[in-house]
mmCIF file of C-alpha atoms in Angstrom:
data_model
loop_
_atom_site.group_PDB
_atom_site.id
_atom_site.type_symbol
_atom_site.label_atom_id
_atom_site.label_comp_id
_atom_site.label_asym_id
_atom_site.label_seq_id
_atom_site.Cartn_x
_atom_site.Cartn_y
_atom_site.Cartn_z
ATOM 1 C CA ASN A 1 211.345 105.372 160.467
ATOM 2 C CA ALA A 2 207.687 105.303 159.349
ATOM 3 C CA GLY A 3 207.362 109.017 158.438
ATOM 4 C CA VAL A 4 203.777 110.306 158.583
ATOM 5 C CA THR A 5 201.168 107.681 159.444
ATOM 6 C CA GLN A 6 197.451 108.228 158.953
ATOM 7 C CA THR A 7 194.575 106.058 160.092
ATOM 8 C CA PRO A 8 192.092 104.939 158.969
ATOM 9 C CA LYS A 9 192.726 104.646 155.227
ATOM 10 C CA PHE A 10 189.005 104.551 154.396
ATOM 11 C CA GLN A 11 185.942 105.647 156.351
ATOM 12 C CA VAL A 12 182.231 105.927 155.646
ATOM 13 C CA LEU A 13 180.089 108.076 157.930
ATOM 14 C CA LYS A 14 176.466 109.033 158.114
ATOM 15 C CA THR A 15 175.530 112.704 158.263
ATOM 16 C CA GLY A 16 175.796 113.961 161.835
ATOM 17 C CA GLN A 17 178.252 111.329 163.029
ATOM 18 C CA SER A 18 181.536 112.329 164.574
ATOM 19 C CA MET A 19 184.956 110.812 164.152
ATOM 20 C CA THR A 20 188.668 111.486 164.533
ATOM 21 C CA LEU A 21 191.271 111.060 161.829
ATOM 22 C CA GLN A 22 194.597 110.110 163.353
ATOM 23 C CA CYS A 23 197.985 111.408 162.291
ATOM 24 C CA ALA A 24 201.366 110.600 163.800
ATOM 25 C CA GLN A 25 204.909 111.401 162.724
ATOM 26 C CA ASP A 26 208.166 109.996 164.054
ATOM 27 C CA MET A 27 210.543 112.561 162.552
ATOM 28 C CA ASN A 28 210.397 115.014 165.472
ATOM 29 C CA HIS A 29 208.852 117.606 163.170
ATOM 30 C CA GLU A 30 207.565 120.811 164.724
ATOM 31 C CA TYR A 31 205.093 121.676 161.985
ATOM 32 C CA MET A 32 202.042 119.526 161.240
ATOM 33 C CA SER A 33 199.029 120.245 159.093
ATOM 34 C CA TRP A 34 195.867 118.811 157.618
ATOM 35 C CA TYR A 35 194.789 119.233 154.002
ATOM 36 C CA ARG A 36 191.774 118.095 152.096
ATOM 37 C CA GLN A 37 191.952 117.194 148.433
ATOM 38 C CA ASP A 38 188.907 117.538 146.190
ATOM 39 C CA PRO A 39 188.720 117.118 142.409
ATOM 40 C CA GLY A 40 189.534 120.375 140.655
ATOM 41 C CA MET A 41 190.321 122.160 143.936
ATOM 42 C CA GLY A 42 193.869 121.106 144.677
ATOM 43 C CA LEU A 43 195.038 120.674 148.256
ATOM 44 C CA ARG A 44 193.470 123.077 150.744
ATOM 45 C CA LEU A 45 194.783 123.726 154.232
ATOM 46 C CA ILE A 46 192.335 122.950 157.052
ATOM 47 C CA HIS A 47 194.360 123.465 160.256
ATOM 48 C CA TYR A 48 198.001 123.542 161.165
ATOM 49 C CA SER A 49 200.255 123.497 164.188
ATOM 50 C CA VAL A 50 203.724 124.961 164.681
ATOM 51 C CA GLY A 51 204.388 122.995 167.851
ATOM 52 C CA ALA A 52 202.812 121.162 170.766
ATOM 53 C CA GLY A 53 200.000 123.202 172.282
ATOM 54 C CA ILE A 54 199.788 125.592 169.307
ATOM 55 C CA THR A 55 197.217 125.312 166.533
ATOM 56 C CA ASP A 56 195.748 127.701 163.999
ATOM 57 C CA GLN A 57 193.186 127.761 161.217
ATOM 58 C CA GLY A 58 193.942 127.322 157.570
ATOM 59 C CA GLU A 59 191.885 128.096 154.499
ATOM 60 C CA VAL A 60 188.895 125.793 155.198
ATOM 61 C CA PRO A 61 188.654 125.189 158.972
ATOM 62 C CA ASN A 62 184.865 125.134 159.436
ATOM 63 C CA GLY A 63 183.518 121.811 160.704
ATOM 64 C CA TYR A 64 186.912 120.591 161.927
ATOM 65 C CA ASN A 65 188.751 120.724 165.240
ATOM 66 C CA VAL A 66 192.366 119.920 166.033
ATOM 67 C CA SER A 67 194.615 119.693 169.062
ATOM 68 C CA ARG A 68 198.342 119.104 169.492
ATOM 69 C CA SER A 69 199.140 117.671 172.879
ATOM 70 C CA THR A 70 202.400 116.047 171.753
ATOM 71 C CA THR A 71 204.955 116.723 169.025
ATOM 72 C CA GLU A 72 204.134 113.384 167.395
ATOM 73 C CA ASP A 73 200.326 113.453 167.115
ATOM 74 C CA PHE A 74 197.913 115.800 165.378
ATOM 75 C CA PRO A 75 194.357 114.380 165.230
ATOM 76 C CA LEU A 76 191.610 115.961 163.135
ATOM 77 C CA ARG A 77 188.083 115.811 164.542
ATOM 78 C CA LEU A 78 184.841 116.049 162.641
ATOM 79 C CA LEU A 79 182.182 116.915 165.213
ATOM 80 C CA SER A 80 179.096 116.469 163.004
ATOM 81 C CA ALA A 81 179.933 115.104 159.577
ATOM 82 C CA ALA A 82 178.302 116.625 156.500
ATOM 83 C CA PRO A 83 178.289 115.377 152.876
ATOM 84 C CA SER A 84 180.395 118.416 151.949
ATOM 85 C CA GLN A 85 183.195 116.878 154.007
ATOM 86 C CA THR A 86 183.465 113.930 151.639
ATOM 87 C CA SER A 87 187.054 114.187 150.512
ATOM 88 C CA VAL A 88 190.537 112.743 150.773
ATOM 89 C CA TYR A 89 192.386 114.035 153.818
ATOM 90 C CA PHE A 90 196.147 114.314 154.065
ATOM 91 C CA CYS A 91 198.272 114.983 157.092
ATOM 92 C CA ALA A 92 201.672 116.558 156.507
ATOM 93 C CA SER A 93 204.647 117.595 158.604
ATOM 94 C CA SER A 94 207.901 119.477 158.246
ATOM 95 C CA TYR A 95 210.911 120.119 160.452
ATOM 96 C CA ASN A 96 209.785 123.658 161.098
ATOM 97 C CA ILE A 97 207.582 126.221 159.410
ATOM 98 C CA VAL A 98 210.536 127.849 157.711
ATOM 99 C CA GLN A 99 211.606 124.680 155.923
ATOM 100 C CA GLU A 100 208.295 124.375 154.110
ATOM 101 C CA LYS A 101 209.191 120.998 152.608
ATOM 102 C CA LEU A 102 206.199 118.967 153.676
ATOM 103 C CA PHE A 103 206.146 115.215 154.130
ATOM 104 C CA PHE A 104 202.695 113.767 153.504
ATOM 105 C CA GLY A 105 200.888 110.742 154.849
ATOM 106 C CA SER A 106 199.116 108.294 152.545
ATOM 107 C CA GLY A 107 195.690 109.847 153.086
ATOM 108 C CA THR A 108 192.249 108.994 154.458
ATOM 109 C CA GLN A 109 189.389 108.665 151.988
ATOM 110 C CA LEU A 110 186.228 109.825 153.785
ATOM 111 C CA SER A 111 182.684 109.473 152.486
ATOM 112 C CA VAL A 112 179.765 111.105 154.289
ATOM 113 C CA LEU A 113 176.366 109.794 153.273
ATOM 114 C CA GLY B 1 192.519 135.474 145.849
ATOM 115 C CA GLU B 2 195.878 134.751 144.368
ATOM 116 C CA SER B 3 196.647 131.163 143.527
ATOM 117 C CA VAL B 4 199.085 128.936 141.747
ATOM 118 C CA GLY B 5 197.821 127.533 138.461
ATOM 119 C CA LEU B 6 198.892 125.167 135.714
ATOM 120 C CA HIS B 7 198.850 125.678 131.952
ATOM 121 C CA LEU B 8 198.076 122.086 130.964
ATOM 122 C CA PRO B 9 195.956 119.622 132.874
ATOM 123 C CA THR B 10 197.321 116.567 131.004
ATOM 124 C CA LEU B 11 200.582 115.642 129.346
ATOM 125 C CA SER B 12 201.328 112.447 127.418
ATOM 126 C CA VAL B 13 204.869 111.500 126.443
ATOM 127 C CA GLN B 14 206.780 108.509 125.156
ATOM 128 C CA GLU B 15 209.196 106.667 127.371
ATOM 129 C CA GLY B 16 212.644 108.185 127.039
ATOM 130 C CA ASP B 17 211.407 111.630 126.045
ATOM 131 C CA ASN B 18 211.934 114.695 128.190
ATOM 132 C CA SER B 19 208.839 116.091 129.909
ATOM 133 C CA ILE B 20 208.132 119.699 130.793
ATOM 134 C CA ILE B 21 205.350 120.580 133.200
ATOM 135 C CA ASN B 22 204.489 124.256 133.542
ATOM 136 C CA CYS B 23 203.052 126.318 136.354
ATOM 137 C CA ALA B 24 202.022 129.968 136.504
ATOM 138 C CA TYR B 25 201.811 131.800 139.800
ATOM 139 C CA SER B 26 200.227 135.154 140.503
ATOM 140 C CA ASN B 27 201.436 136.034 143.986
ATOM 141 C CA SER B 28 204.265 138.533 143.587
ATOM 142 C CA ALA B 29 205.232 137.899 147.219
ATOM 143 C CA SER B 30 205.958 134.224 146.529
ATOM 144 C CA ASP B 31 209.397 133.310 147.787
ATOM 145 C CA TYR B 32 209.439 129.545 147.856
ATOM 146 C CA PHE B 33 208.289 127.057 145.232
ATOM 147 C CA ILE B 34 207.979 123.310 145.379
ATOM 148 C CA TRP B 35 206.992 120.418 143.152
ATOM 149 C CA TYR B 36 205.226 117.285 144.319
ATOM 150 C CA LYS B 37 204.433 113.989 142.595
ATOM 151 C CA GLN B 38 201.286 112.123 143.532
ATOM 152 C CA GLU B 39 200.717 108.560 142.401
ATOM 153 C CA SER B 40 197.248 107.071 142.462
ATOM 154 C CA GLY B 41 196.076 106.303 145.991
ATOM 155 C CA LYS B 42 199.138 107.843 147.627
ATOM 156 C CA GLY B 43 200.081 111.080 149.287
ATOM 157 C CA PRO B 44 202.108 113.779 147.524
ATOM 158 C CA GLN B 45 205.832 113.081 147.418
ATOM 159 C CA PHE B 46 208.439 115.845 147.396
ATOM 160 C CA ILE B 47 210.400 116.173 144.147
ATOM 161 C CA ILE B 48 212.334 119.426 144.250
ATOM 162 C CA ASP B 49 212.093 122.964 145.593
ATOM 163 C CA ILE B 50 213.561 126.372 144.791
ATOM 164 C CA ARG B 51 213.712 129.799 146.385
ATOM 165 C CA SER B 52 213.200 133.057 144.586
ATOM 166 C CA ASN B 53 216.906 133.984 144.799
ATOM 167 C CA MET B 54 217.612 131.187 142.299
ATOM 168 C CA ASP B 55 216.402 130.641 138.739
ATOM 169 C CA LYS B 56 217.406 127.007 138.319
ATOM 170 C CA ARG B 57 217.930 123.982 140.492
ATOM 171 C CA GLN B 58 218.744 120.433 139.481
ATOM 172 C CA GLY B 59 218.061 117.118 141.099
ATOM 173 C CA GLN B 60 218.250 113.563 139.917
ATOM 174 C CA ARG B 61 216.685 113.605 136.414
ATOM 175 C CA VAL B 62 214.653 116.681 137.365
ATOM 176 C CA THR B 63 215.253 120.393 136.936
ATOM 177 C CA VAL B 64 213.123 123.252 138.176
ATOM 178 C CA LEU B 65 213.274 126.584 136.383
ATOM 179 C CA LEU B 66 211.920 129.793 137.872
ATOM 180 C CA ASN B 67 211.203 132.893 135.809
ATOM 181 C CA LYS B 68 210.206 135.624 138.223
ATOM 182 C CA THR B 69 209.725 138.194 135.465
ATOM 183 C CA VAL B 70 206.736 136.335 134.050
ATOM 184 C CA LYS B 71 205.879 134.453 137.254
ATOM 185 C CA HIS B 72 206.444 131.056 135.685
ATOM 186 C CA LEU B 73 207.735 127.802 137.107
ATOM 187 C CA SER B 74 208.520 124.620 135.218
ATOM 188 C CA LEU B 75 209.548 121.086 136.058
ATOM 189 C CA GLN B 76 211.681 119.233 133.545
ATOM 190 C CA ILE B 77 211.988 115.458 133.769
ATOM 191 C CA ALA B 78 214.762 113.919 131.711
ATOM 192 C CA ALA B 79 214.393 110.494 130.065
ATOM 193 C CA THR B 80 210.846 110.052 131.324
ATOM 194 C CA GLN B 81 209.972 106.555 132.491
ATOM 195 C CA PRO B 82 206.607 104.797 132.980
ATOM 196 C CA GLY B 83 207.155 105.110 136.728
ATOM 197 C CA ASP B 84 207.012 108.862 136.326
ATOM 198 C CA SER B 85 203.322 108.647 135.419
ATOM 199 C CA ALA B 86 201.501 110.570 138.139
ATOM 200 C CA VAL B 87 199.883 113.892 138.976
ATOM 201 C CA TYR B 88 202.397 116.683 139.478
ATOM 202 C CA PHE B 89 201.599 119.656 141.709
ATOM 203 C CA CYS B 90 203.369 122.939 142.060
ATOM 204 C CA ALA B 91 202.945 125.047 145.178
ATOM 205 C CA ASP B 92 204.272 128.309 146.553
ATOM 206 C CA SER B 93 204.472 130.231 149.774
ATOM 207 C CA PRO B 94 205.170 133.916 150.429
ATOM 208 C CA ARG B 95 208.071 135.687 152.066
ATOM 209 C CA ALA B 96 208.449 135.935 155.810
ATOM 210 C CA GLY B 97 205.904 138.059 157.555
ATOM 211 C CA GLY B 98 202.140 138.203 157.232
ATOM 212 C CA THR B 99 199.531 135.599 157.916
ATOM 213 C CA SER B 100 200.329 133.525 154.829
ATOM 214 C CA TYR B 101 203.963 132.880 155.754
ATOM 215 C CA GLY B 102 204.844 129.210 155.565
ATOM 216 C CA LYS B 103 201.492 128.202 154.091
ATOM 217 C CA LEU B 104 201.729 126.506 150.751
ATOM 218 C CA THR B 105 199.178 127.287 148.041
ATOM 219 C CA PHE B 106 198.783 124.332 145.697
ATOM 220 C CA GLY B 107 197.876 124.245 142.041
ATOM 221 C CA GLN B 108 195.338 121.757 140.735
ATOM 222 C CA GLY B 109 197.886 119.422 139.190
ATOM 223 C CA THR B 110 198.973 118.086 135.788
ATOM 224 C CA ILE B 111 198.462 114.459 134.880
ATOM 225 C CA LEU B 112 201.577 113.024 133.267
ATOM 226 C CA THR B 113 201.151 109.797 131.331
ATOM 227 C CA VAL B 114 204.237 108.018 130.020
ATOM 228 C CA HIS B 115 203.677 105.480 127.230
ATOM 229 C CA PRO B 116 206.123 102.560 126.889
#
């Protein structure tokens, strides 16, 4: 049981490039979400999903897209990377939205030059 | 907007001492509270949670206390060990209903350093 798996662990992009951060969970969790963590800002919610085919915006969704075609996977897409998107990104899941106890992945450290 | 905050950004203790990490919240609709531990280079790890119908909950070496009157949350770690050194986050989410339901609001974190 691997829990929440994120790839890659590190990534460097040039401004304007696009990429997808991968997230997969093997716990059959309904709820999945993406957070970014910046110094002094805490964890901020980017997008979340309450089940396959359902996604919604969080606190800081601009510049990011998500989709949820399966229960297991919840990729985060950066369409045109900007330096302001330099951050550490965490994927998290929980059994359902009511449980609220989130399980986090190990993070992706992204630098946009 | 309303947010969860912390009183102290850093806390240093000696091994074997008890540690208390505090958190103030401002959202009167907060119903659920949770503490996470984050070690360097890792994702947050669940420690303990509590709902607003309780004022105390205990786990293994940890206790969470909730004072709804003054909107204050604390995490107590008994017999602190060097392995407890990490950043500790509190977070909350509001009661059912409304657009914020189920969305955790995180504080900035307290750095706990345990000296051998």
